[in-house]
Tab-separated table of C-alpha atoms in Angstrom:
chain	number	residue	atom	x	y	z
P	1	UNK	CA	269.883	72.198	275.461
P	2	UNK	CA	266.911	74.068	274.929
P	3	UNK	CA	268.672	76.769	275.025
P	4	UNK	CA	270.832	74.775	271.418
P	5	UNK	CA	267.704	74.244	270.438
P	6	UNK	CA	266.132	77.383	270.118
P	7	UNK	CA	269.309	78.821	267.929
P	8	UNK	CA	269.119	75.769	265.539
P	9	UNK	CA	265.759	76.598	265.457
P	10	UNK	CA	265.895	80.024	264.860
P	11	UNK	CA	269.080	80.797	262.072
P	12	UNK	CA	266.698	77.729	260.804
P	13	UNK	CA	263.999	80.392	259.679
P	14	UNK	CA	266.037	82.969	258.822
P	15	UNK	CA	267.873	80.871	256.725
P	16	UNK	CA	264.085	80.394	254.871
P	17	UNK	CA	263.449	83.750	255.018
P	18	UNK	CA	266.744	84.088	253.462
P	19	UNK	CA	266.844	81.915	250.705
P	20	UNK	CA	262.639	83.069	250.115
P	21	UNK	CA	263.943	86.750	249.016
P	22	UNK	CA	266.138	85.843	246.968
P	23	UNK	CA	263.704	83.497	244.985
P	24	UNK	CA	261.715	86.840	245.110
P	25	UNK	CA	264.104	89.396	244.298
P	26	UNK	CA	265.703	87.000	241.110
P	27	UNK	CA	261.443	86.614	239.970
P	28	UNK	CA	261.395	90.449	241.045
P	29	UNK	CA	264.704	91.433	238.609
P	30	UNK	CA	263.284	88.491	235.941
P	31	UNK	CA	259.708	89.496	234.414
P	32	UNK	CA	260.715	92.689	234.760
P	33	UNK	CA	263.407	92.210	231.622
P	34	UNK	CA	260.915	90.494	229.658
P	35	UNK	CA	259.062	93.187	228.934
P	36	UNK	CA	262.305	94.953	228.652
P	37	UNK	CA	262.507	92.905	226.088
P	38	UNK	CA	259.071	93.200	224.205
P	39	UNK	CA	258.267	96.803	224.828
P	40	UNK	CA	261.971	97.192	223.094
P	41	UNK	CA	261.328	95.074	219.953
P	42	UNK	CA	256.892	97.295	219.749
P	43	UNK	CA	259.060	100.245	219.776
P	44	UNK	CA	261.763	98.522	217.002
P	45	UNK	CA	259.623	98.055	215.065
P	46	UNK	CA	257.009	100.556	215.497
P	47	UNK	CA	259.768	102.893	214.372
P	48	UNK	CA	260.418	100.750	210.870
P	49	UNK	CA	256.513	101.242	210.150
P	50	UNK	CA	257.156	105.174	210.453
P	51	UNK	CA	260.234	105.117	208.365
P	52	UNK	CA	259.439	102.581	205.805
P	53	UNK	CA	256.043	103.005	205.496
P	54	UNK	CA	256.130	102.457	201.400
P	55	UNK	CA	258.066	98.834	202.173
P	56	UNK	CA	255.472	97.815	204.890
P	57	UNK	CA	252.214	97.810	202.539
P	58	UNK	CA	253.834	96.504	199.538
P	59	UNK	CA	255.109	93.173	201.797
P	60	UNK	CA	251.635	93.407	203.058
P	61	UNK	CA	249.540	93.482	199.992
P	62	UNK	CA	252.864	91.099	197.851
P	63	UNK	CA	251.567	88.651	200.456
P	64	UNK	CA	248.169	89.322	200.380
P	65	UNK	CA	248.437	89.257	196.223
P	66	UNK	CA	250.364	86.374	196.406
P	67	UNK	CA	247.310	84.104	198.715
P	68	UNK	CA	244.860	85.265	196.225
P	69	UNK	CA	246.881	84.166	192.728
P	70	UNK	CA	247.519	80.952	194.395
P	71	UNK	CA	243.661	80.691	195.710
P	72	UNK	CA	242.353	82.208	192.413
P	73	UNK	CA	243.856	81.104	188.910
P	74	UNK	CA	242.372	82.576	185.410
P	75	UNK	CA	243.436	81.548	182.529
P	76	UNK	CA	244.118	84.521	179.871
P	77	UNK	CA	241.833	85.944	177.268
P	78	UNK	CA	241.925	84.906	173.610
P	79	UNK	CA	242.289	88.830	171.779
P	80	UNK	CA	239.452	89.792	169.498
P	81	UNK	CA	240.501	90.786	165.728
P	82	UNK	CA	239.836	94.118	166.735
P	83	UNK	CA	242.069	94.038	169.795
P	84	UNK	CA	244.986	92.370	167.798
P	85	UNK	CA	244.256	95.652	165.489
P	86	UNK	CA	244.518	97.988	168.158
P	87	UNK	CA	247.332	96.852	169.370
P	88	UNK	CA	249.493	96.089	166.425
P	89	UNK	CA	250.624	92.604	166.397
P	90	UNK	CA	248.685	89.687	165.965
P	91	UNK	CA	249.373	86.804	168.100
P	92	UNK	CA	251.672	83.769	166.932
P	93	UNK	CA	249.409	81.311	165.312
P	94	UNK	CA	246.902	83.044	164.491
P	95	UNK	CA	244.507	82.674	161.221
P	96	UNK	CA	246.053	86.568	160.940
P	97	UNK	CA	249.712	84.725	160.832
P	98	UNK	CA	248.499	81.766	159.671
P	99	UNK	CA	246.344	84.139	156.231
P	100	UNK	CA	249.359	86.493	156.428
P	101	UNK	CA	252.224	83.556	155.717
P	102	UNK	CA	250.114	81.935	153.006
P	103	UNK	CA	249.958	85.366	150.950
P	104	UNK	CA	253.223	87.272	151.036
P	105	UNK	CA	255.975	84.349	151.158
P	106	UNK	CA	256.784	81.407	149.822
P	107	UNK	CA	258.688	79.021	152.477
P	108	UNK	CA	255.891	76.944	153.156
P	109	UNK	CA	254.265	75.176	150.603
P	110	UNK	CA	250.298	76.805	150.567
P	111	UNK	CA	252.519	79.539	149.941
P	112	UNK	CA	253.989	78.499	146.587
P	113	UNK	CA	251.442	76.996	145.659
P	114	UNK	CA	249.569	80.342	146.549
P	115	UNK	CA	252.017	82.262	144.126
P	116	UNK	CA	251.599	79.504	141.282
P	117	UNK	CA	247.475	80.474	141.240
P	118	UNK	CA	248.176	84.017	141.483
P	119	UNK	CA	250.642	84.228	138.654
P	120	UNK	CA	248.421	82.267	136.369
P	121	UNK	CA	245.226	84.722	137.169
P	122	UNK	CA	247.725	87.219	136.134
P	123	UNK	CA	248.835	86.679	133.205
P	124	UNK	CA	246.292	84.853	131.784
P	125	UNK	CA	243.444	88.383	132.745
P	126	UNK	CA	246.959	90.755	131.168
P	127	UNK	CA	246.385	87.923	127.754
P	128	UNK	CA	242.546	88.674	127.829
P	129	UNK	CA	242.735	92.366	128.145
P	130	UNK	CA	244.815	92.110	125.244
P	131	UNK	CA	243.063	89.498	123.135
P	132	UNK	CA	239.690	92.166	123.541
P	133	UNK	CA	241.539	95.125	121.689
P	134	UNK	CA	241.317	93.380	118.520
P	135	UNK	CA	237.781	93.694	117.238
P	136	UNK	CA	237.037	90.473	115.125
P	137	UNK	CA	238.270	88.531	119.122
P	138	UNK	CA	236.086	90.851	120.718
P	139	UNK	CA	232.213	90.000	119.021
P	140	UNK	CA	232.986	86.012	118.437
P	141	UNK	CA	233.687	86.211	122.094
P	142	UNK	CA	232.408	89.260	124.395
P	143	UNK	CA	230.591	86.997	126.385
P	144	UNK	CA	233.312	84.638	127.277
P	145	UNK	CA	236.129	87.520	127.579
P	146	UNK	CA	233.152	89.414	129.091
P	147	UNK	CA	233.149	86.482	132.059
P	148	UNK	CA	236.909	85.445	132.679
P	149	UNK	CA	236.936	89.339	133.384
P	150	UNK	CA	234.803	89.225	135.743
P	151	UNK	CA	236.239	86.069	137.430
P	152	UNK	CA	239.316	87.541	137.461
P	153	UNK	CA	238.299	90.623	139.273
P	154	UNK	CA	236.246	88.425	141.837
P	155	UNK	CA	239.608	86.694	142.643
P	156	UNK	CA	241.501	90.200	142.621
P	157	UNK	CA	239.481	91.469	144.772
P	158	UNK	CA	239.217	88.845	147.959
P	159	UNK	CA	243.177	88.955	146.494
P	160	UNK	CA	243.067	92.816	147.533
P	161	UNK	CA	240.632	92.727	150.618
P	162	UNK	CA	242.505	89.480	152.360
P	163	UNK	CA	245.942	91.359	152.136
P	164	UNK	CA	244.495	94.086	153.794
P	165	UNK	CA	242.779	91.805	156.979
P	166	UNK	CA	245.788	90.143	156.887
P	167	UNK	CA	249.061	92.923	157.778
P	168	UNK	CA	249.301	94.635	160.880
P	169	UNK	CA	249.293	97.932	158.731
P	170	UNK	CA	246.660	98.221	156.395
P	171	UNK	CA	247.265	101.709	155.620
P	172	UNK	CA	250.319	101.362	154.508
P	173	UNK	CA	249.904	98.242	152.901
P	174	UNK	CA	247.014	99.987	150.289
P	175	UNK	CA	248.940	103.189	149.898
P	176	UNK	CA	252.381	101.407	148.774
P	177	UNK	CA	253.365	100.957	146.165
P	178	UNK	CA	251.936	97.191	145.159
P	179	UNK	CA	248.740	98.430	146.608
P	180	UNK	CA	247.847	101.327	144.480
P	181	UNK	CA	249.091	99.400	142.021
P	182	UNK	CA	246.891	96.579	142.565
P	183	UNK	CA	243.512	98.317	143.515
P	184	UNK	CA	244.156	99.747	140.011
P	185	UNK	CA	243.525	96.953	138.583
P	186	UNK	CA	240.466	95.864	140.549
P	187	UNK	CA	238.814	99.624	140.217
P	188	UNK	CA	237.424	100.152	136.147
P	189	UNK	CA	235.761	96.720	136.284
P	190	UNK	CA	233.760	98.660	138.774
P	191	UNK	CA	233.398	101.772	137.560
P	192	UNK	CA	232.269	100.166	134.381
P	193	UNK	CA	228.616	98.747	136.537
P	194	UNK	CA	228.519	103.035	137.248
P	195	UNK	CA	228.968	104.585	133.846
P	196	UNK	CA	225.853	104.509	131.024
P	197	UNK	CA	226.887	106.432	128.616
P	198	UNK	CA	229.261	105.127	125.769
P	199	UNK	CA	231.818	108.358	125.883
P	200	UNK	CA	232.372	107.245	129.572
P	201	UNK	CA	232.670	103.688	129.001
P	202	UNK	CA	235.044	104.599	126.000
P	203	UNK	CA	236.842	106.156	128.773
P	204	UNK	CA	236.384	103.086	130.903
P	205	UNK	CA	238.055	100.933	128.807
P	206	UNK	CA	241.403	102.851	128.728
P	207	UNK	CA	241.291	102.963	133.101
P	208	UNK	CA	240.799	98.849	132.402
P	209	UNK	CA	243.980	99.368	130.206
P	210	UNK	CA	245.932	99.589	133.996
P	211	UNK	CA	245.123	96.178	134.215
P	212	UNK	CA	248.591	95.263	132.847
P	213	UNK	CA	249.821	96.625	135.827
P	214	UNK	CA	249.153	93.388	137.525
P	215	UNK	CA	252.015	92.638	135.465
P	216	UNK	CA	254.466	94.178	138.063
P	217	UNK	CA	253.565	91.840	140.487
P	218	UNK	CA	255.395	89.414	138.863
P	219	UNK	CA	258.383	90.661	140.079
P	220	UNK	CA	257.367	89.863	143.183
P	221	UNK	CA	257.761	86.350	143.126
P	222	UNK	CA	260.747	86.211	141.360
P	223	UNK	CA	264.512	85.648	142.941
P	224	UNK	CA	266.456	87.718	139.951
P	225	UNK	CA	263.558	90.929	140.258
P	226	UNK	CA	264.419	91.294	142.943
P	227	UNK	CA	267.797	90.976	142.897
P	228	UNK	CA	267.807	93.224	139.687
P	229	UNK	CA	265.754	95.643	142.016
P	230	UNK	CA	268.330	96.368	144.668
P	231	UNK	CA	270.791	96.301	142.397
P	232	UNK	CA	269.507	100.014	141.121
P	233	UNK	CA	268.863	101.077	144.436
P	234	UNK	CA	272.662	100.230	145.315
P	235	UNK	CA	273.772	101.824	141.413
P	236	UNK	CA	271.735	104.571	141.537
P	237	UNK	CA	274.255	107.381	143.499
P	238	UNK	CA	277.056	106.295	140.821
P	239	UNK	CA	274.992	106.732	136.992
P	240	UNK	CA	272.453	110.249	139.285
P	241	UNK	CA	276.662	111.246	139.149
P	242	UNK	CA	276.851	109.941	135.468
P	243	UNK	CA	274.354	111.535	134.041
P	244	UNK	CA	275.033	115.224	135.234
P	245	UNK	CA	278.187	114.375	133.751
P	246	UNK	CA	276.078	113.603	130.660
P	247	UNK	CA	274.129	116.230	131.050
P	248	UNK	CA	276.956	118.791	131.199
P	249	UNK	CA	278.761	117.290	127.795
P	250	UNK	CA	275.055	117.409	125.864
P	251	UNK	CA	274.727	121.845	126.848
P	252	UNK	CA	278.091	122.254	125.974
P	253	UNK	CA	278.296	120.232	122.747
P	254	UNK	CA	274.801	121.674	122.017
P	255	UNK	CA	276.385	125.242	122.628
P	256	UNK	CA	279.441	124.526	120.664
P	257	UNK	CA	277.519	123.361	117.847
P	258	UNK	CA	274.918	127.021	118.075
P	259	UNK	CA	278.286	128.701	117.859
P	260	UNK	CA	279.820	127.233	114.808
P	261	UNK	CA	276.511	126.388	112.495
P	262	UNK	CA	274.753	128.202	113.191
P	263	UNK	CA	271.106	129.471	112.454
P	264	UNK	CA	271.198	129.485	108.537
P	265	UNK	CA	272.065	125.690	109.231
P	266	UNK	CA	268.778	124.540	111.045
P	267	UNK	CA	270.199	125.065	114.487
P	268	UNK	CA	268.105	127.957	114.898
P	269	UNK	CA	268.870	128.701	119.324
P	270	UNK	CA	270.863	126.901	122.073
P	271	UNK	CA	268.005	124.562	123.625
P	272	UNK	CA	267.512	122.861	119.511
P	273	UNK	CA	271.290	122.627	119.202
P	274	UNK	CA	270.386	120.848	123.287
P	275	UNK	CA	268.452	118.873	121.196
P	276	UNK	CA	270.319	118.458	118.433
P	277	UNK	CA	273.492	116.969	120.293
P	278	UNK	CA	270.899	114.350	123.023
P	279	UNK	CA	269.959	113.081	120.085
P	280	UNK	CA	273.013	112.489	118.154
P	281	UNK	CA	274.457	110.898	121.980
P	282	UNK	CA	272.582	108.747	122.061
P	283	UNK	CA	272.571	107.117	118.469
P	284	UNK	CA	268.958	107.618	117.440
P	285	UNK	CA	269.877	110.424	114.629
P	286	UNK	CA	266.315	111.215	113.425
P	287	UNK	CA	268.264	113.661	110.213
P	288	UNK	CA	265.989	116.183	111.110
P	289	UNK	CA	269.145	118.907	111.940
P	290	UNK	CA	272.546	118.319	110.578
P	291	UNK	CA	275.695	119.537	110.449
P	292	UNK	CA	276.695	121.380	107.548
P	293	UNK	CA	280.311	122.548	108.507
P	294	UNK	CA	283.395	120.742	108.064
P	295	UNK	CA	283.897	121.848	111.983
P	296	UNK	CA	280.611	120.930	112.853
P	297	UNK	CA	280.330	117.485	111.138
P	298	UNK	CA	283.799	116.757	112.655
P	299	UNK	CA	282.059	117.969	116.194
P	300	UNK	CA	278.736	115.582	115.231
P	301	UNK	CA	281.182	112.725	114.804
P	302	UNK	CA	283.070	113.423	118.227
P	303	UNK	CA	279.474	113.551	119.828
P	304	UNK	CA	278.629	110.045	118.633
P	305	UNK	CA	281.663	108.231	119.899
P	306	UNK	CA	280.809	110.461	123.698
P	307	UNK	CA	276.977	108.566	122.948
P	308	UNK	CA	278.596	105.198	122.942
P	309	UNK	CA	280.986	105.298	126.230
P	310	UNK	CA	276.966	107.245	127.860
P	311	UNK	CA	275.143	103.961	127.348
P	312	UNK	CA	277.760	101.033	128.396
P	313	UNK	CA	278.612	103.213	131.026
P	314	UNK	CA	275.874	102.987	132.898
P	315	UNK	CA	275.110	99.343	131.781
P	316	UNK	CA	278.312	98.280	133.313
P	317	UNK	CA	277.711	100.091	137.147
P	318	UNK	CA	274.180	98.166	137.217
P	319	UNK	CA	275.860	95.018	135.802
P	320	UNK	CA	277.953	94.913	138.321
P	321	UNK	CA	276.125	95.948	140.977
P	322	UNK	CA	273.942	92.983	139.511
P	323	UNK	CA	276.652	90.551	140.095
P	324	UNK	CA	277.046	91.424	143.247
P	325	UNK	CA	273.448	90.805	145.064
P	326	UNK	CA	273.322	87.477	143.155
P	327	UNK	CA	276.627	86.112	145.487
P	328	UNK	CA	273.880	87.064	147.506
P	329	UNK	CA	270.954	84.755	149.174
P	330	UNK	CA	267.307	86.688	148.850
P	331	UNK	CA	264.841	85.991	151.975
P	332	UNK	CA	261.431	85.503	150.609
P	333	UNK	CA	259.667	86.345	153.741
P	334	UNK	CA	257.297	90.135	153.451
P	335	UNK	CA	257.172	92.226	156.337
P	336	UNK	CA	254.450	91.479	158.803
P	337	UNK	CA	254.028	95.383	159.884
P	338	UNK	CA	254.602	96.965	155.668
P	339	UNK	CA	254.539	94.460	153.752
P	340	UNK	CA	257.880	95.225	152.117
P	341	UNK	CA	260.017	92.313	150.569
P	342	UNK	CA	263.582	91.676	149.143
P	343	UNK	CA	265.513	91.480	152.931
P	344	UNK	CA	268.710	89.888	153.010
P	345	UNK	CA	268.869	85.816	153.612
P	346	UNK	CA	269.910	86.627	157.738
P	347	UNK	CA	267.045	89.775	157.987
P	348	UNK	CA	265.034	89.230	161.151
P	349	UNK	CA	264.129	92.664	160.870
P	350	UNK	CA	262.921	94.281	158.355
P	351	UNK	CA	265.088	96.939	156.537
P	352	UNK	CA	261.849	99.642	155.744
P	353	UNK	CA	260.045	99.798	159.039
P	354	UNK	CA	262.191	97.190	161.629
P	355	UNK	CA	259.748	95.253	162.181
P	356	UNK	CA	260.408	91.276	163.555
P	357	UNK	CA	259.796	89.137	159.947
């Protein structure tokens, strides 16, 4: 019995020791495995950072920027007038855009009112210049005409300055045709302030007649005038070809008349004969040079018939183009960059500079 008890106790101790060793072995195997996995992850991350350092830094910066933007949000600063001028594009809804809409476009009620007032001012200023040329009216109403002169000069000066301010590219407007017309319409009045002698005042009075160029500004606001200008531009190639052919006919007829009539009948040279051919073909007929021979008279009659055809053909070309463009609706918008007008009804961009309308 005692021996059996000893055997059982020894067996229990051995089993306990075996179990303890197994637990210790399992624990010893588990701990290094966790450490190995952590080491592998750290090595993998370090390799990724070494291969793509920019992406890691960029990701960190983006995360930082997002956090900063969430905590520090600033309202956009409104640009000043000089910054808008440097940028070349006024902000939508700014006072410059509103001013451009009123001055250059006729789509709004304010724009139409501005156009009507401007047209009446142009007409009245031209009438004042015409009346001032009459001596009797100038003697009796000279003071009134002078007041009207400076009133219109001041109004057109303000208009000229506002046009320069409202466009994105002022130099393009200043050196455009209507920009030069606007400048010439106000310069004579200011030049007269610095001229003290009668001779120079006479020259200034002649320069003041340039104000009649204001009447050309009427064409900018009339759809029919814009249509006519577009028709003339479209017919320009055809008219150029026709005028070349007409010039050839003039030279041929003039040369033939010089050969037929000769110097004894007034056709002293080919240029003189060409002059006669031009006068005859245009049906003017001054009568200073006339053919005397039968052949010369026959050639003159032929030239007269050809002259009627020369007059009719350009008229037909321009009329056909005018009818074609009359069927198209005219866009009254003006380009905010170059102040060009006369765009198509569905135009979104300027036909000259490409800026958005």
